[in-house]
Short mmCIF file of N, CA and C in Angstrom, two decimals:
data_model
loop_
_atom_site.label_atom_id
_atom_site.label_comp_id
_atom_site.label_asym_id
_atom_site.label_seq_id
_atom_site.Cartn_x
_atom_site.Cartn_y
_atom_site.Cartn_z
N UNK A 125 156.58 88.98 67.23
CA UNK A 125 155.97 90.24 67.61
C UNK A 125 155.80 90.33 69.12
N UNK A 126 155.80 89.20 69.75
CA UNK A 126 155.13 89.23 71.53
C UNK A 126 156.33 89.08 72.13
N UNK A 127 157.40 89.53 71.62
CA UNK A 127 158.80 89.98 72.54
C UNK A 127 158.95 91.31 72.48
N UNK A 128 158.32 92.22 71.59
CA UNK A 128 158.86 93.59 71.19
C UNK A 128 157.93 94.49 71.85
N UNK A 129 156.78 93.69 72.53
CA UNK A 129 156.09 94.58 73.07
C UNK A 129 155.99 94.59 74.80
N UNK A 130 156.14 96.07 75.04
CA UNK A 130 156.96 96.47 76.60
C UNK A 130 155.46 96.36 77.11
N UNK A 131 155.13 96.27 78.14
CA UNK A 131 154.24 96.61 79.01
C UNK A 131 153.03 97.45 79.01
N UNK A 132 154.17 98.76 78.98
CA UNK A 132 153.67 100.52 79.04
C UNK A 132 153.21 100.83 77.51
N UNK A 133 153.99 100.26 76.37
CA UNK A 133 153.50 101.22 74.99
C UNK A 133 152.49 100.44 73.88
N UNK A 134 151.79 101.51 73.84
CA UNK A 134 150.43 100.79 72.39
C UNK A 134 151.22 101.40 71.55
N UNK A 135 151.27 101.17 70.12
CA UNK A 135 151.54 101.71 69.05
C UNK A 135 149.94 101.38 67.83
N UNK A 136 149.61 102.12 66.99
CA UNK A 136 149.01 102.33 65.59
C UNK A 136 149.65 100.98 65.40
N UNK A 137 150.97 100.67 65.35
CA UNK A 137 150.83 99.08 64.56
C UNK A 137 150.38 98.14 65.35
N UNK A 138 150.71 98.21 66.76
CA UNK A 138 150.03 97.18 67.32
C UNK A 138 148.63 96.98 67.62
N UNK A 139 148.07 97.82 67.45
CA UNK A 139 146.73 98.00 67.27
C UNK A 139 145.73 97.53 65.92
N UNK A 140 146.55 97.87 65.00
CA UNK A 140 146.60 97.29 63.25
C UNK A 140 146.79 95.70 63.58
N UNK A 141 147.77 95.20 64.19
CA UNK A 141 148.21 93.63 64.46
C UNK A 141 147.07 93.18 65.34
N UNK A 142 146.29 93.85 66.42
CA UNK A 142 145.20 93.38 67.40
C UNK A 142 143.90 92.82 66.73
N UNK A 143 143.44 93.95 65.60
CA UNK A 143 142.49 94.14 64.96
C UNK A 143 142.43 92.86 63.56
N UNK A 144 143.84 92.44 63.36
CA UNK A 144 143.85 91.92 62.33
C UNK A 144 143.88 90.52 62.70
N UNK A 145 144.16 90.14 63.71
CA UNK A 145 144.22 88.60 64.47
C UNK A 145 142.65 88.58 64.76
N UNK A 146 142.60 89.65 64.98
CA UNK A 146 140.66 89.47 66.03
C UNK A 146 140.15 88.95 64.37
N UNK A 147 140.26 89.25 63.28
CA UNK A 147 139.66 89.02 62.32
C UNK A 147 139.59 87.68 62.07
N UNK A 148 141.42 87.77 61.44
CA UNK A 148 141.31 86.27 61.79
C UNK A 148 141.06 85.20 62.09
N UNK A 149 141.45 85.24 63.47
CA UNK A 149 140.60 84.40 64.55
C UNK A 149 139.26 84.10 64.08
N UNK A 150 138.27 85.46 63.93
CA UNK A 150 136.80 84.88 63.52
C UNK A 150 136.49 84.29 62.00
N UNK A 151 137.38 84.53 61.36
CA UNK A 151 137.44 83.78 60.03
C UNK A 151 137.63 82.26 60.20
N UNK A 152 138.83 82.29 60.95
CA UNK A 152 138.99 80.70 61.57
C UNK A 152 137.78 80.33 61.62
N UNK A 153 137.68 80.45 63.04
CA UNK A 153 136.49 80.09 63.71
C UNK A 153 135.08 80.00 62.68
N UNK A 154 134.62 80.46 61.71
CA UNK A 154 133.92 80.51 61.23
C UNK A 154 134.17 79.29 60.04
N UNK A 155 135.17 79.03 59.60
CA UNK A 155 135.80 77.82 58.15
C UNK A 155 135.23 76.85 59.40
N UNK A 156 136.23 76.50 60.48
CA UNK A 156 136.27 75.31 61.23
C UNK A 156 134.54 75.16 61.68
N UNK A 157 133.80 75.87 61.83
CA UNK A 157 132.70 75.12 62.25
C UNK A 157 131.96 74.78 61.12
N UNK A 158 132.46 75.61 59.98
CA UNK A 158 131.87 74.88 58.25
C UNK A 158 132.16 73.40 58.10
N UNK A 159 133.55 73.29 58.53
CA UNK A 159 134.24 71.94 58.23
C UNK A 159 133.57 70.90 59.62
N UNK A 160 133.50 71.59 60.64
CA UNK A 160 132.60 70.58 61.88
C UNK A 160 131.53 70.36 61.24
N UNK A 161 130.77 70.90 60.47
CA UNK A 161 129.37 70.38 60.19
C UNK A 161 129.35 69.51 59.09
N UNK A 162 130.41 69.42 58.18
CA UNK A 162 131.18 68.43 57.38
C UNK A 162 130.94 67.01 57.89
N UNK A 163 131.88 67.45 58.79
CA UNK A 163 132.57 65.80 59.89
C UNK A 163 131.21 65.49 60.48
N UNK A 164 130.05 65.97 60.67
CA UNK A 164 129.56 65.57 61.63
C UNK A 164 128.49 65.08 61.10
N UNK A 165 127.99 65.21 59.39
CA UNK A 165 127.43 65.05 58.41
C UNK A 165 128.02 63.48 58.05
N UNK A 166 129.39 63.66 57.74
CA UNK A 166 129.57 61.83 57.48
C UNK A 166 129.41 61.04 58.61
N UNK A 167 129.87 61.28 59.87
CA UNK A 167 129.55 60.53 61.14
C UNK A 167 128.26 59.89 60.94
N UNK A 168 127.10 60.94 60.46
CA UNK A 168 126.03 60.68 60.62
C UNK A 168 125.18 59.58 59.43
N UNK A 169 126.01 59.92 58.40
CA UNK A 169 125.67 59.13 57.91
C UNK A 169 126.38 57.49 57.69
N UNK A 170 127.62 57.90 58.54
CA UNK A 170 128.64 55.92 58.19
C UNK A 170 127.90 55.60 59.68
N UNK A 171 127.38 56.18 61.08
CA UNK A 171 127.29 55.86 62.19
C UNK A 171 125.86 56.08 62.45
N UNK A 172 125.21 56.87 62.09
CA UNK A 172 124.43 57.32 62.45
C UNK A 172 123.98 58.76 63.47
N UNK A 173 123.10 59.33 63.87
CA UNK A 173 123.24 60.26 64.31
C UNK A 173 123.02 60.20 65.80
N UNK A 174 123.86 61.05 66.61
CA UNK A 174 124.22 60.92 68.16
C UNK A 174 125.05 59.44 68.49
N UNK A 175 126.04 59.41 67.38
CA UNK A 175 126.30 57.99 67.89
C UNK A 175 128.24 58.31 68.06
N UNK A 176 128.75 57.64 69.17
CA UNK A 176 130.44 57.71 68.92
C UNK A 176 130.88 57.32 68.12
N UNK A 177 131.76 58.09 67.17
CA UNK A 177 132.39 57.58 66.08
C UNK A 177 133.64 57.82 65.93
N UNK A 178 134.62 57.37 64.90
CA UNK A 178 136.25 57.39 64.85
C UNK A 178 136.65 57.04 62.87
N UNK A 179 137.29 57.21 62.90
CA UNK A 179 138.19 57.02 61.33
C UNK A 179 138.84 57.53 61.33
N UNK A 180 140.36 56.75 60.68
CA UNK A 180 141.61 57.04 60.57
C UNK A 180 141.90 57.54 59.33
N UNK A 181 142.10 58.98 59.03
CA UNK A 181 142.36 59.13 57.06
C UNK A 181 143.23 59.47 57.07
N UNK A 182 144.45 58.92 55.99
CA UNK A 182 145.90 59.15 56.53
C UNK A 182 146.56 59.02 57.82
N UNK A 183 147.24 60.40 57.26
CA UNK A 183 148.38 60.35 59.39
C UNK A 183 147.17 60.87 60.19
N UNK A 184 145.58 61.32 59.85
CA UNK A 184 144.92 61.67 60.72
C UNK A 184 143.45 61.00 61.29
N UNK A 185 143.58 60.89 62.91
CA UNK A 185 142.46 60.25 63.32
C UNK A 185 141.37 60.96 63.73
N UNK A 186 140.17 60.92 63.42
CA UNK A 186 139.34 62.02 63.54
C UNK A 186 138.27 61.00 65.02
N UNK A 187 137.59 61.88 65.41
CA UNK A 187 136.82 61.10 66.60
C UNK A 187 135.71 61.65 66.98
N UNK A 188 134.52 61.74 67.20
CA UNK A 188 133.73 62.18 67.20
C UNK A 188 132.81 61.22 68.74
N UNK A 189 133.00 62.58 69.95
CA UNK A 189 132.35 62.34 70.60
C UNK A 189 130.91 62.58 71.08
N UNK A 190 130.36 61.90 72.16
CA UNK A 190 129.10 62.61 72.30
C UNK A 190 128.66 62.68 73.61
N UNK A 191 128.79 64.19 74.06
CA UNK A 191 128.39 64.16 75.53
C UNK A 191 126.80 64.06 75.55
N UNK A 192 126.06 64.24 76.96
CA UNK A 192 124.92 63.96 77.25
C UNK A 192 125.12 64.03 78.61
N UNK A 193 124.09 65.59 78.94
CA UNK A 193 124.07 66.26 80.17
C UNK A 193 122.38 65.54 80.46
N UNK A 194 122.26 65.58 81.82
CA UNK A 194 120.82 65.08 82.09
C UNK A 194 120.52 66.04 83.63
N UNK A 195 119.37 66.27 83.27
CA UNK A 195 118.79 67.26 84.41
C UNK A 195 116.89 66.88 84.30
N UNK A 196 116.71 67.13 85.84
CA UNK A 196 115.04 67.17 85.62
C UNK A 196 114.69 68.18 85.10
N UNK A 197 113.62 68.12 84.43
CA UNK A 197 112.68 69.44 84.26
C UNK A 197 111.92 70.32 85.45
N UNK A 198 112.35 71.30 86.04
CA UNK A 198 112.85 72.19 87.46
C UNK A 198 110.51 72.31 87.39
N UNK A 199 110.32 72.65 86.78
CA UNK A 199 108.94 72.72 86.54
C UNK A 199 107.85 71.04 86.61
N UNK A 200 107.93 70.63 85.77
CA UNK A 200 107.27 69.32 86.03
C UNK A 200 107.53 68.72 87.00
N UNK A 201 108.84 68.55 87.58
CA UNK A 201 109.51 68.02 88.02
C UNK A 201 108.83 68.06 89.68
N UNK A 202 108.82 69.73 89.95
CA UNK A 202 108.62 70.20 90.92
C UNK A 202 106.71 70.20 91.41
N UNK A 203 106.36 70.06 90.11
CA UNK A 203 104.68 69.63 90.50
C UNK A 203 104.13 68.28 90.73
N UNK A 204 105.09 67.34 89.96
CA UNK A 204 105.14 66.11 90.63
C UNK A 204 105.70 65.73 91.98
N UNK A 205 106.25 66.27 92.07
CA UNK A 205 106.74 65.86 93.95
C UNK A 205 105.75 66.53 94.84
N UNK A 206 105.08 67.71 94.29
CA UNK A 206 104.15 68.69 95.35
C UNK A 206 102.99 67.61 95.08
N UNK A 207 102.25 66.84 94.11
CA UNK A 207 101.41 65.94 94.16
C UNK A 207 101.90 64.81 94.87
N UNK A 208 102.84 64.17 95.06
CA UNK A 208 103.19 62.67 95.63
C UNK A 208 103.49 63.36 97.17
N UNK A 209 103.10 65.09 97.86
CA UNK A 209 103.10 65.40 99.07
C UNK A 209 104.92 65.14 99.57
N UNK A 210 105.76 65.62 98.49
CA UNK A 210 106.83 65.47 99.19
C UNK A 210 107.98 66.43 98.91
N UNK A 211 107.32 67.23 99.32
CA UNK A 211 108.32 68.67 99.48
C UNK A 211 109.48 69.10 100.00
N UNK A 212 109.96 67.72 100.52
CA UNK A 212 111.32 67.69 101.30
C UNK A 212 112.18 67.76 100.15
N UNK A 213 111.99 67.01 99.18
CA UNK A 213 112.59 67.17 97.90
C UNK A 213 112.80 68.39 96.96
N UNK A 214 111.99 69.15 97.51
CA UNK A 214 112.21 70.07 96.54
C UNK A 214 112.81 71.86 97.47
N UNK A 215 113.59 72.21 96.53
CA UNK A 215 114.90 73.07 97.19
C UNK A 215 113.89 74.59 97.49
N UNK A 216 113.72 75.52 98.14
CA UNK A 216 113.26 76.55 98.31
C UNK A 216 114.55 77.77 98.62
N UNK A 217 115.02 78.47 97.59
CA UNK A 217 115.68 79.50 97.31
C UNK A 217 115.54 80.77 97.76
N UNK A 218 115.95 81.18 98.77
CA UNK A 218 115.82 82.54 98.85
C UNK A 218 116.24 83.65 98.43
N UNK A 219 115.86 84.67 97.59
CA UNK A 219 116.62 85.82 96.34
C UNK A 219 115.45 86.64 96.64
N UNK A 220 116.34 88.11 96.35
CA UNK A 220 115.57 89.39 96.74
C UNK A 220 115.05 89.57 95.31
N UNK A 221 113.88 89.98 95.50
CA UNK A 221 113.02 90.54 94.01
C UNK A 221 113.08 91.60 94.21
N UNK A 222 114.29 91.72 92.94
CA UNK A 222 114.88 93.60 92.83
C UNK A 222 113.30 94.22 92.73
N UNK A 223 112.37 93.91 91.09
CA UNK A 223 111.16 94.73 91.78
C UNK A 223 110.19 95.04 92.60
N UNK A 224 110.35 94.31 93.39
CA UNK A 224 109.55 94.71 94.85
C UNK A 224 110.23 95.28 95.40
N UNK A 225 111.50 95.11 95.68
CA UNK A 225 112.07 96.30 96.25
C UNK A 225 112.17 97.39 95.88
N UNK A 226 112.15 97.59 94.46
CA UNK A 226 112.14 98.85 94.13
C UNK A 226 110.95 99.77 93.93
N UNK A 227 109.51 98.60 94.33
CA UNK A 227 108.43 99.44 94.28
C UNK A 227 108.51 99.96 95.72
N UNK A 228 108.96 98.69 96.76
CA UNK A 228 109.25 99.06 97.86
C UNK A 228 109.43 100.60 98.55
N UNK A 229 110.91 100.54 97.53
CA UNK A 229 111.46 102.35 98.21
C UNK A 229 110.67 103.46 97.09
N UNK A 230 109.78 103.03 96.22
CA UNK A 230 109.38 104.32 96.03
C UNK A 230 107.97 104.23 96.88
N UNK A 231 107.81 103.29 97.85
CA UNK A 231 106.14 103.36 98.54
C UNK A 231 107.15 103.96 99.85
N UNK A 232 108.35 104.51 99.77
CA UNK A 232 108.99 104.16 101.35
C UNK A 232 108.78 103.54 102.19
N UNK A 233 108.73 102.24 102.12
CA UNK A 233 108.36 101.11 102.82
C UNK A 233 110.05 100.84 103.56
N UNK A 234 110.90 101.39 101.92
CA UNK A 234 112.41 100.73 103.14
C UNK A 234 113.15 101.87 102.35
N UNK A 235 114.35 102.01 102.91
CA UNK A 235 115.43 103.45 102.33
C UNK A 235 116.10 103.03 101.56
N UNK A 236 116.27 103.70 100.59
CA UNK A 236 116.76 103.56 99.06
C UNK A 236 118.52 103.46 99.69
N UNK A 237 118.82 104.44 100.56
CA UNK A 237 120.65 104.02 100.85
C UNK A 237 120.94 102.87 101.52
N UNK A 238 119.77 102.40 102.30
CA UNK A 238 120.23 101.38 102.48
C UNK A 238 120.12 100.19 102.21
N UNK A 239 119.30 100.37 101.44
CA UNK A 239 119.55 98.79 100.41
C UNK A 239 120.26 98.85 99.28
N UNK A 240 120.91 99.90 98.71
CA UNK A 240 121.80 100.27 97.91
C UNK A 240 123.36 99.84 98.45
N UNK A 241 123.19 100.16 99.78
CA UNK A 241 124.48 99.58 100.86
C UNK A 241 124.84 98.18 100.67
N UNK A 242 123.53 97.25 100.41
CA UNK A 242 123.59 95.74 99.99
C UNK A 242 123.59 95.46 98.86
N UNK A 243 123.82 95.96 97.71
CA UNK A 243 123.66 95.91 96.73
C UNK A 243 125.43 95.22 96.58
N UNK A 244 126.28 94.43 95.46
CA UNK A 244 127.17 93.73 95.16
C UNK A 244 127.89 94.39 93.62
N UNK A 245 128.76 95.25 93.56
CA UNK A 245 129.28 94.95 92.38
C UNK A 245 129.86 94.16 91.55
N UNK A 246 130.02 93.84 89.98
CA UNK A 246 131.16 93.11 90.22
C UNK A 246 131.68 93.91 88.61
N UNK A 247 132.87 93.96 89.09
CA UNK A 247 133.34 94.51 87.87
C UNK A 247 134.70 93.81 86.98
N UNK A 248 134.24 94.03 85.46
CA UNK A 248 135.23 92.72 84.20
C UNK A 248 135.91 93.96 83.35
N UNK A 249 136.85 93.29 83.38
CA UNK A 249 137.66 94.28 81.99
C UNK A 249 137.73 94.08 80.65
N UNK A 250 137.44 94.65 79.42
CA UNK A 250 137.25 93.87 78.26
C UNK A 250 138.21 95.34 77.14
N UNK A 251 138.61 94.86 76.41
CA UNK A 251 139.25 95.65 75.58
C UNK A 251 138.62 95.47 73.77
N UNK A 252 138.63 96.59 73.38
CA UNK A 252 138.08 96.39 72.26
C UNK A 252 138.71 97.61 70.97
N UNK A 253 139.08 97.14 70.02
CA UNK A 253 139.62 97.63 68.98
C UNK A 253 139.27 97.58 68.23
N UNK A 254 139.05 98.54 67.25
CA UNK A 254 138.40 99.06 65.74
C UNK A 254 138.88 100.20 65.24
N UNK A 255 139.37 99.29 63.46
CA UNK A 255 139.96 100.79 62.67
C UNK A 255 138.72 101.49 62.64
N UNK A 256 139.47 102.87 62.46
CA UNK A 256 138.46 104.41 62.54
C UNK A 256 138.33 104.45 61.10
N UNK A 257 139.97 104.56 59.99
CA UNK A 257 139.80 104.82 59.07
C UNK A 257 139.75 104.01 57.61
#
């Protein structure tokens, strides 16, 4: 099908073919994380749970990894260093608080065009298809 289609033309069938993969796809997606919670159910119970695991069944090897992200807690984190007096450590961010500014320009404190002038778009393209009938 992804040779026959030119550039320039939509057709009713290809639109029928868009709609019917998108389905798909989430059907997939929906079995396979049935079957992940499967796999991840015996892991847990031949390995235990959060643990690396592997088994070979048949021609297939299954593997089961386990990441582990680590971060401080931005809050505790940050009241303990302000008690041990060491604030060098800790990052101070500067970001405009849209609502103050916006109580801002209605106190006219600052002009609505021109902070609108600083303002950033950003713009995404997304396509979306659904039978009507």
């Amino acid at each position: 099908m992804a040779n026959q289609i030119s550039e320039n033309s939509i057709s009713e069938k290809l639109l029928e073919r868009y709609v019917l993969l998108g389905k798909l796809s989430k059907d997939a997606k929906e079995e396979m994380d049935k079957i992940k919670q499967v796999f991840h159910a015996f892991f847990d119970e031949q390995s235990g749970s959060n643990t690396r695991a592997e088994v070979t069944i048949g021609d297939y090897f299954i593997q089961r990894q386990i990441r582990v992200s680590e971060s401080f807690d931005d809050e505790r984190t940050v009241e303990h260093l302000e008690q041990l007096n060491l604030k060098d450590c800790i990052q101070f961010v500067k970001r405009p608080d849209e609502k103050k500014i916006e109580a801002a320009i209605q106190l006219g404190l600052l002009n609505g065009e021109e902070m609108n002038s600083l303002k950033i778009n950003k713009t995404t393209q997304a396509i979306s298809v659904k039978k009507i009938k």
